[in-house]
């Protein structure tokens, strides 16, 4: 049994340094157990489908000139549209390579994300996690370059928030060590990735008063 979060009675939290036997970012304050479960299930679903996956971390930000009213004009489903745009671009990229004689096979990516609003900020930002089959990921970076996937993410975010693609490097931040290869044959790789992603489950940067969704993941 876990205590209920007072700011959102639909959620429970943990302060322990392990969850389901896996180390978590406990020093970041209370972690939402439902979010940890979603991270756990999303990674497991991907590994049920593929023997190895690649987990990529990004931070999606807004330009400084965008305020809360501008964000409202963009619509309530921003992050959903970002993932849809990324998946569409990825599929188009694979089809183009197929026409050129290459033989990559498209596999639908998964995602985990959270929205955050820090006290010092006027608008929110997103922590976005992309999960791809490692075979497809490796093929694309070998043929198109190490930044091939990063470019697709930057273009997806730029399209959705209606800024020039040239501005995307400024609003898509790539943290250090943002790539994790996770394999069924290497349990430690799973442990390391889960620990990194548990950061998204922290509660203190999420404002549940506005009724919006602050965390999400691929459901299938």
PDB file of C-alpha atoms in Angstrom:
ATOM      1  CA  UNK A   1       0.000   0.000   0.000  1.00  0.00           C
ATOM      2  CA  UNK A   2       1.233   3.461  -0.942  1.00  0.00           C
ATOM      3  CA  UNK A   3       0.057   6.828   0.426  1.00  0.00           C
ATOM      4  CA  UNK A   4      -2.323   8.947  -1.623  1.00  0.00           C
ATOM      5  CA  UNK A   5      -1.046  12.148  -3.188  1.00  0.00           C
ATOM      6  CA  UNK A   6      -2.942  15.008  -1.569  1.00  0.00           C
ATOM      7  CA  UNK A   7      -2.865  17.142  -4.738  1.00  0.00           C
ATOM      8  CA  UNK A   8      -4.446  14.330  -6.739  1.00  0.00           C
ATOM      9  CA  UNK A   9      -6.240  11.598  -4.780  1.00  0.00           C
ATOM     10  CA  UNK A  10      -6.312   9.390  -7.874  1.00  0.00           C
ATOM     11  CA  UNK A  11      -2.563   8.887  -7.534  1.00  0.00           C
ATOM     12  CA  UNK A  12      -0.287   7.248  -4.973  1.00  0.00           C
ATOM     13  CA  UNK A  13       3.397   7.858  -4.375  1.00  0.00           C
ATOM     14  CA  UNK A  14       6.545   6.305  -3.011  1.00  0.00           C
ATOM     15  CA  UNK A  15       9.661   7.754  -1.416  1.00  0.00           C
ATOM     16  CA  UNK A  16      11.526   4.456  -1.340  1.00  0.00           C
ATOM     17  CA  UNK A  17      14.722   4.038  -3.309  1.00  0.00           C
ATOM     18  CA  UNK A  18      13.470   0.882  -5.011  1.00  0.00           C
ATOM     19  CA  UNK A  19      10.252   0.047  -6.851  1.00  0.00           C
ATOM     20  CA  UNK A  20       9.492  -3.498  -7.994  1.00  0.00           C
ATOM     21  CA  UNK A  21      13.069  -4.295  -7.067  1.00  0.00           C
ATOM     22  CA  UNK A  22      14.467  -1.593  -9.368  1.00  0.00           C
ATOM     23  CA  UNK A  23      16.377   1.479  -8.209  1.00  0.00           C
ATOM     24  CA  UNK A  24      14.570   4.776  -8.819  1.00  0.00           C
ATOM     25  CA  UNK A  25      15.211   8.519  -8.541  1.00  0.00           C
ATOM     26  CA  UNK A  26      13.954   8.604  -4.952  1.00  0.00           C
ATOM     27  CA  UNK A  27      16.048  11.663  -4.107  1.00  0.00           C
ATOM     28  CA  UNK A  28      13.919  13.742  -6.488  1.00  0.00           C
ATOM     29  CA  UNK A  29      11.037  13.604  -4.039  1.00  0.00           C
ATOM     30  CA  UNK A  30       7.845  11.533  -4.172  1.00  0.00           C
ATOM     31  CA  UNK A  31       7.481   9.412  -7.293  1.00  0.00           C
ATOM     32  CA  UNK A  32       4.014   8.565  -8.615  1.00  0.00           C
ATOM     33  CA  UNK A  33       3.560   4.783  -8.526  1.00  0.00           C
ATOM     34  CA  UNK A  34       1.100   4.756 -11.449  1.00  0.00           C
ATOM     35  CA  UNK A  35       3.689   6.511 -13.593  1.00  0.00           C
ATOM     36  CA  UNK A  36       6.380   4.046 -12.550  1.00  0.00           C
ATOM     37  CA  UNK A  37       4.007   1.224 -13.500  1.00  0.00           C
ATOM     38  CA  UNK A  38       3.451   2.788 -16.928  1.00  0.00           C
ATOM     39  CA  UNK A  39       7.204   3.099 -17.513  1.00  0.00           C
ATOM     40  CA  UNK A  40       7.678  -0.504 -16.445  1.00  0.00           C
ATOM     41  CA  UNK A  41       4.860  -1.790 -18.668  1.00  0.00           C
ATOM     42  CA  UNK A  42       5.862   0.266 -21.714  1.00  0.00           C
ATOM     43  CA  UNK A  43       9.436  -0.988 -21.605  1.00  0.00           C
ATOM     44  CA  UNK A  44       8.269  -4.556 -21.096  1.00  0.00           C
ATOM     45  CA  UNK A  45       5.834  -4.316 -24.021  1.00  0.00           C
ATOM     46  CA  UNK A  46       8.658  -3.149 -26.263  1.00  0.00           C
ATOM     47  CA  UNK A  47      10.918  -5.996 -25.123  1.00  0.00           C
ATOM     48  CA  UNK A  48       8.111  -8.483 -25.648  1.00  0.00           C
ATOM     49  CA  UNK A  49       8.032  -7.366 -29.285  1.00  0.00           C
ATOM     50  CA  UNK A  50      11.762  -6.946 -29.903  1.00  0.00           C
ATOM     51  CA  UNK A  51      14.851  -8.620 -28.389  1.00  0.00           C
ATOM     52  CA  UNK A  52      16.546  -5.230 -28.052  1.00  0.00           C
ATOM     53  CA  UNK A  53      15.383  -1.617 -27.964  1.00  0.00           C
ATOM     54  CA  UNK A  54      16.884   1.850 -27.873  1.00  0.00           C
ATOM     55  CA  UNK A  55      15.621   4.387 -25.328  1.00  0.00           C
ATOM     56  CA  UNK A  56      16.224   8.055 -26.270  1.00  0.00           C
ATOM     57  CA  UNK A  57      15.653  10.982 -23.893  1.00  0.00           C
ATOM     58  CA  UNK A  58      14.756  14.502 -25.057  1.00  0.00           C
ATOM     59  CA  UNK A  59      13.511  17.705 -23.484  1.00  0.00           C
ATOM     60  CA  UNK A  60      10.996  19.693 -25.523  1.00  0.00           C
ATOM     61  CA  UNK A  61      10.845  23.386 -24.760  1.00  0.00           C
ATOM     62  CA  UNK A  62       9.017  26.430 -26.076  1.00  0.00           C
ATOM     63  CA  UNK A  63      10.779  29.500 -27.480  1.00  0.00           C
ATOM     64  CA  UNK A  64      11.090  32.291 -24.917  1.00  0.00           C
ATOM     65  CA  UNK A  65       8.641  34.469 -26.795  1.00  0.00           C
ATOM     66  CA  UNK A  66       5.783  31.960 -26.384  1.00  0.00           C
ATOM     67  CA  UNK A  67       3.516  32.577 -23.387  1.00  0.00           C
ATOM     68  CA  UNK A  68       0.657  30.604 -21.863  1.00  0.00           C
ATOM     69  CA  UNK A  69      -1.913  32.164 -24.198  1.00  0.00           C
ATOM     70  CA  UNK A  70       0.175  31.163 -27.229  1.00  0.00           C
ATOM     71  CA  UNK A  71       0.329  27.600 -25.931  1.00  0.00           C
ATOM     72  CA  UNK A  72      -3.447  27.476 -25.501  1.00  0.00           C
ATOM     73  CA  UNK A  73      -3.826  28.481 -29.146  1.00  0.00           C
ATOM     74  CA  UNK A  74      -1.719  25.476 -30.137  1.00  0.00           C
ATOM     75  CA  UNK A  75      -4.347  23.099 -28.723  1.00  0.00           C
ATOM     76  CA  UNK A  76      -4.581  20.658 -25.823  1.00  0.00           C
ATOM     77  CA  UNK A  77      -3.022  17.597 -27.490  1.00  0.00           C
ATOM     78  CA  UNK A  78       0.445  18.913 -28.336  1.00  0.00           C
ATOM     79  CA  UNK A  79       2.467  15.925 -27.215  1.00  0.00           C
ATOM     80  CA  UNK A  80       0.130  13.459 -28.945  1.00  0.00           C
ATOM     81  CA  UNK A  81       0.631  15.325 -32.205  1.00  0.00           C
ATOM     82  CA  UNK A  82       4.394  15.361 -31.701  1.00  0.00           C
ATOM     83  CA  UNK A  83       4.529  11.568 -31.457  1.00  0.00           C
ATOM     84  CA  UNK A  84       2.176  11.185 -34.424  1.00  0.00           C
ATOM     85  CA  UNK A  85       4.366  13.514 -36.487  1.00  0.00           C
ATOM     86  CA  UNK A  86       7.532  11.668 -35.492  1.00  0.00           C
ATOM     87  CA  UNK A  87       6.027   8.271 -36.369  1.00  0.00           C
ATOM     88  CA  UNK A  88       4.773   9.576 -39.713  1.00  0.00           C
ATOM     89  CA  UNK A  89       8.187  11.001 -40.581  1.00  0.00           C
ATOM     90  CA  UNK A  90       9.905   7.784 -39.523  1.00  0.00           C
ATOM     91  CA  UNK A  91       7.615   5.721 -41.759  1.00  0.00           C
ATOM     92  CA  UNK A  92       8.211   8.082 -44.699  1.00  0.00           C
ATOM     93  CA  UNK A  93      11.959   7.864 -44.108  1.00  0.00           C
ATOM     94  CA  UNK A  94      11.885   4.060 -44.193  1.00  0.00           C
ATOM     95  CA  UNK A  95       9.774   4.048 -47.373  1.00  0.00           C
ATOM     96  CA  UNK A  96      12.215   6.422 -49.058  1.00  0.00           C
ATOM     97  CA  UNK A  97      15.142   4.166 -48.172  1.00  0.00           C
ATOM     98  CA  UNK A  98      13.210   1.158 -49.484  1.00  0.00           C
ATOM     99  CA  UNK A  99      12.765   2.938 -52.828  1.00  0.00           C
ATOM    100  CA  UNK A 100      16.509   3.580 -52.878  1.00  0.00           C
ATOM    101  CA  UNK A 101      17.221  -0.135 -52.552  1.00  0.00           C
ATOM    102  CA  UNK A 102      17.742  -0.395 -48.795  1.00  0.00           C
ATOM    103  CA  UNK A 103      15.769  -2.918 -46.771  1.00  0.00           C
ATOM    104  CA  UNK A 104      14.883  -1.482 -43.358  1.00  0.00           C
ATOM    105  CA  UNK A 105      11.562  -2.623 -41.912  1.00  0.00           C
ATOM    106  CA  UNK A 106       9.351  -0.035 -40.236  1.00  0.00           C
ATOM    107  CA  UNK A 107       8.379  -0.774 -36.641  1.00  0.00           C
ATOM    108  CA  UNK A 108       6.109   1.570 -34.729  1.00  0.00           C
ATOM    109  CA  UNK A 109       7.950   3.490 -31.991  1.00  0.00           C
ATOM    110  CA  UNK A 110       6.703   3.772 -28.427  1.00  0.00           C
ATOM    111  CA  UNK A 111       6.932   6.741 -26.107  1.00  0.00           C
ATOM    112  CA  UNK A 112       6.842   7.888 -22.496  1.00  0.00           C
ATOM    113  CA  UNK A 113       6.490  11.555 -21.589  1.00  0.00           C
ATOM    114  CA  UNK A 114       5.707  13.971 -18.807  1.00  0.00           C
ATOM    115  CA  UNK A 115       4.882  17.659 -18.635  1.00  0.00           C
ATOM    116  CA  UNK A 116       6.597  19.818 -16.038  1.00  0.00           C
ATOM    117  CA  UNK A 117       6.229  23.349 -14.730  1.00  0.00           C
ATOM    118  CA  UNK A 118       8.982  24.559 -12.460  1.00  0.00           C
ATOM    119  CA  UNK A 119       8.425  27.476 -10.075  1.00  0.00           C
ATOM    120  CA  UNK A 120      10.963  29.622 -11.889  1.00  0.00           C
ATOM    121  CA  UNK A 121       9.345  29.058 -15.304  1.00  0.00           C
ATOM    122  CA  UNK A 122       6.311  30.788 -16.822  1.00  0.00           C
ATOM    123  CA  UNK A 123       5.458  27.930 -19.223  1.00  0.00           C
ATOM    124  CA  UNK A 124       5.773  24.184 -19.104  1.00  0.00           C
ATOM    125  CA  UNK A 125       8.216  21.906 -20.880  1.00  0.00           C
ATOM    126  CA  UNK A 126       8.129  18.207 -21.729  1.00  0.00           C
ATOM    127  CA  UNK A 127      10.435  15.316 -20.947  1.00  0.00           C
ATOM    128  CA  UNK A 128      10.041  12.976 -23.897  1.00  0.00           C
ATOM    129  CA  UNK A 129      11.278   9.410 -24.204  1.00  0.00           C
ATOM    130  CA  UNK A 130      11.383   7.632 -27.529  1.00  0.00           C
ATOM    131  CA  UNK A 131      11.594   3.825 -27.623  1.00  0.00           C
ATOM    132  CA  UNK A 132      12.592   2.174 -30.901  1.00  0.00           C
ATOM    133  CA  UNK A 133      13.579  -1.260 -32.120  1.00  0.00           C
ATOM    134  CA  UNK A 134      17.384  -1.290 -31.998  1.00  0.00           C
ATOM    135  CA  UNK A 135      17.753  -2.853 -35.469  1.00  0.00           C
ATOM    136  CA  UNK A 136      15.851  -0.001 -37.121  1.00  0.00           C
ATOM    137  CA  UNK A 137      17.545   2.659 -34.991  1.00  0.00           C
ATOM    138  CA  UNK A 138      21.043   1.348 -35.796  1.00  0.00           C
ATOM    139  CA  UNK A 139      20.259   1.061 -39.495  1.00  0.00           C
ATOM    140  CA  UNK A 140      19.061   4.642 -39.758  1.00  0.00           C
ATOM    141  CA  UNK A 141      22.006   6.191 -37.948  1.00  0.00           C
ATOM    142  CA  UNK A 142      24.449   4.094 -39.984  1.00  0.00           C
ATOM    143  CA  UNK A 143      22.913   5.148 -43.300  1.00  0.00           C
ATOM    144  CA  UNK A 144      21.728   8.677 -42.501  1.00  0.00           C
ATOM    145  CA  UNK A 145      24.131   9.756 -39.748  1.00  0.00           C
ATOM    146  CA  UNK A 146      24.327   9.761 -35.951  1.00  0.00           C
ATOM    147  CA  UNK A 147      21.820  12.609 -35.663  1.00  0.00           C
ATOM    148  CA  UNK A 148      19.165  11.080 -37.940  1.00  0.00           C
ATOM    149  CA  UNK A 149      16.671  10.347 -35.157  1.00  0.00           C
ATOM    150  CA  UNK A 150      17.382  13.649 -33.399  1.00  0.00           C
ATOM    151  CA  UNK A 151      16.523  15.495 -36.607  1.00  0.00           C
ATOM    152  CA  UNK A 152      13.171  13.716 -36.851  1.00  0.00           C
ATOM    153  CA  UNK A 153      12.345  14.644 -33.266  1.00  0.00           C
ATOM    154  CA  UNK A 154      13.322  18.269 -33.786  1.00  0.00           C
ATOM    155  CA  UNK A 155      11.229  18.516 -36.924  1.00  0.00           C
ATOM    156  CA  UNK A 156       8.223  16.919 -35.231  1.00  0.00           C
ATOM    157  CA  UNK A 157       8.335  19.392 -32.340  1.00  0.00           C
ATOM    158  CA  UNK A 158       8.940  22.370 -34.650  1.00  0.00           C
ATOM    159  CA  UNK A 159       5.954  21.443 -36.802  1.00  0.00           C
ATOM    160  CA  UNK A 160       3.573  21.070 -33.875  1.00  0.00           C
ATOM    161  CA  UNK A 161       4.483  24.347 -32.161  1.00  0.00           C
ATOM    162  CA  UNK A 162       4.640  26.190 -35.504  1.00  0.00           C
ATOM    163  CA  UNK A 163       8.218  27.426 -35.390  1.00  0.00           C
ATOM    164  CA  UNK A 164      10.793  27.243 -38.205  1.00  0.00           C
ATOM    165  CA  UNK A 165      12.713  23.981 -38.272  1.00  0.00           C
ATOM    166  CA  UNK A 166      15.897  26.048 -38.012  1.00  0.00           C
ATOM    167  CA  UNK A 167      14.760  27.039 -34.497  1.00  0.00           C
ATOM    168  CA  UNK A 168      14.309  23.414 -33.421  1.00  0.00           C
ATOM    169  CA  UNK A 169      17.856  22.945 -32.074  1.00  0.00           C
ATOM    170  CA  UNK A 170      17.092  25.737 -29.598  1.00  0.00           C
ATOM    171  CA  UNK A 171      13.867  24.212 -28.330  1.00  0.00           C
ATOM    172  CA  UNK A 172      14.761  20.490 -28.364  1.00  0.00           C
ATOM    173  CA  UNK A 173      17.417  19.852 -25.754  1.00  0.00           C
ATOM    174  CA  UNK A 174      19.364  16.604 -25.864  1.00  0.00           C
ATOM    175  CA  UNK A 175      20.641  15.731 -22.365  1.00  0.00           C
ATOM    176  CA  UNK A 176      23.947  14.019 -21.746  1.00  0.00           C
ATOM    177  CA  UNK A 177      23.949  10.232 -22.092  1.00  0.00           C
ATOM    178  CA  UNK A 178      20.476  10.297 -23.606  1.00  0.00           C
ATOM    179  CA  UNK A 179      20.779   6.931 -25.395  1.00  0.00           C
ATOM    180  CA  UNK A 180      20.235   3.570 -23.671  1.00  0.00           C
ATOM    181  CA  UNK A 181      20.465   0.215 -25.420  1.00  0.00           C
ATOM    182  CA  UNK A 182      18.274  -2.278 -23.578  1.00  0.00           C
ATOM    183  CA  UNK A 183      18.480  -5.987 -24.310  1.00  0.00           C
ATOM    184  CA  UNK A 184      16.755  -9.048 -22.928  1.00  0.00           C
ATOM    185  CA  UNK A 185      20.196 -10.624 -22.660  1.00  0.00           C
ATOM    186  CA  UNK A 186      21.531  -7.789 -20.474  1.00  0.00           C
ATOM    187  CA  UNK A 187      19.416  -7.240 -17.327  1.00  0.00           C
ATOM    188  CA  UNK A 188      21.665  -4.394 -16.193  1.00  0.00           C
ATOM    189  CA  UNK A 189      20.741  -2.399 -19.293  1.00  0.00           C
ATOM    190  CA  UNK A 190      17.090  -2.544 -18.203  1.00  0.00           C
ATOM    191  CA  UNK A 191      17.970  -1.473 -14.668  1.00  0.00           C
ATOM    192  CA  UNK A 192      19.932   1.547 -15.923  1.00  0.00           C
ATOM    193  CA  UNK A 193      17.206   2.692 -18.322  1.00  0.00           C
ATOM    194  CA  UNK A 194      14.405   2.291 -15.774  1.00  0.00           C
ATOM    195  CA  UNK A 195      16.374   4.316 -13.234  1.00  0.00           C
ATOM    196  CA  UNK A 196      16.818   7.145 -15.745  1.00  0.00           C
ATOM    197  CA  UNK A 197      13.156   7.112 -16.791  1.00  0.00           C
ATOM    198  CA  UNK A 198      11.872   7.033 -13.206  1.00  0.00           C
ATOM    199  CA  UNK A 199      12.799  10.736 -13.140  1.00  0.00           C
ATOM    200  CA  UNK A 200       9.663  11.366 -15.197  1.00  0.00           C
ATOM    201  CA  UNK A 201       7.503  10.019 -12.355  1.00  0.00           C
ATOM    202  CA  UNK A 202       8.410  12.739  -9.861  1.00  0.00           C
ATOM    203  CA  UNK A 203       5.439  14.705  -8.564  1.00  0.00           C
ATOM    204  CA  UNK A 204       6.684  18.112  -7.460  1.00  0.00           C
ATOM    205  CA  UNK A 205       6.888  19.733 -10.922  1.00  0.00           C
ATOM    206  CA  UNK A 206       3.397  18.668 -11.936  1.00  0.00           C
ATOM    207  CA  UNK A 207       0.421  20.963 -11.381  1.00  0.00           C
ATOM    208  CA  UNK A 208      -2.756  18.895 -11.290  1.00  0.00           C
ATOM    209  CA  UNK A 209      -5.028  21.887 -10.646  1.00  0.00           C
ATOM    210  CA  UNK A 210      -5.481  22.690 -14.320  1.00  0.00           C
ATOM    211  CA  UNK A 211      -7.055  19.330 -15.153  1.00  0.00           C
ATOM    212  CA  UNK A 212      -4.640  18.585 -18.000  1.00  0.00           C
ATOM    213  CA  UNK A 213      -2.633  15.412 -18.541  1.00  0.00           C
ATOM    214  CA  UNK A 214       0.838  15.535 -17.012  1.00  0.00           C
ATOM    215  CA  UNK A 215       2.116  12.085 -17.902  1.00  0.00           C
ATOM    216  CA  UNK A 216       1.483   9.601 -20.670  1.00  0.00           C
ATOM    217  CA  UNK A 217       2.850   6.543 -22.457  1.00  0.00           C
ATOM    218  CA  UNK A 218       2.114   4.220 -25.341  1.00  0.00           C
ATOM    219  CA  UNK A 219      -0.692   1.874 -24.373  1.00  0.00           C
ATOM    220  CA  UNK A 220      -0.023  -0.962 -26.812  1.00  0.00           C
TER     221      UNK A 220
END
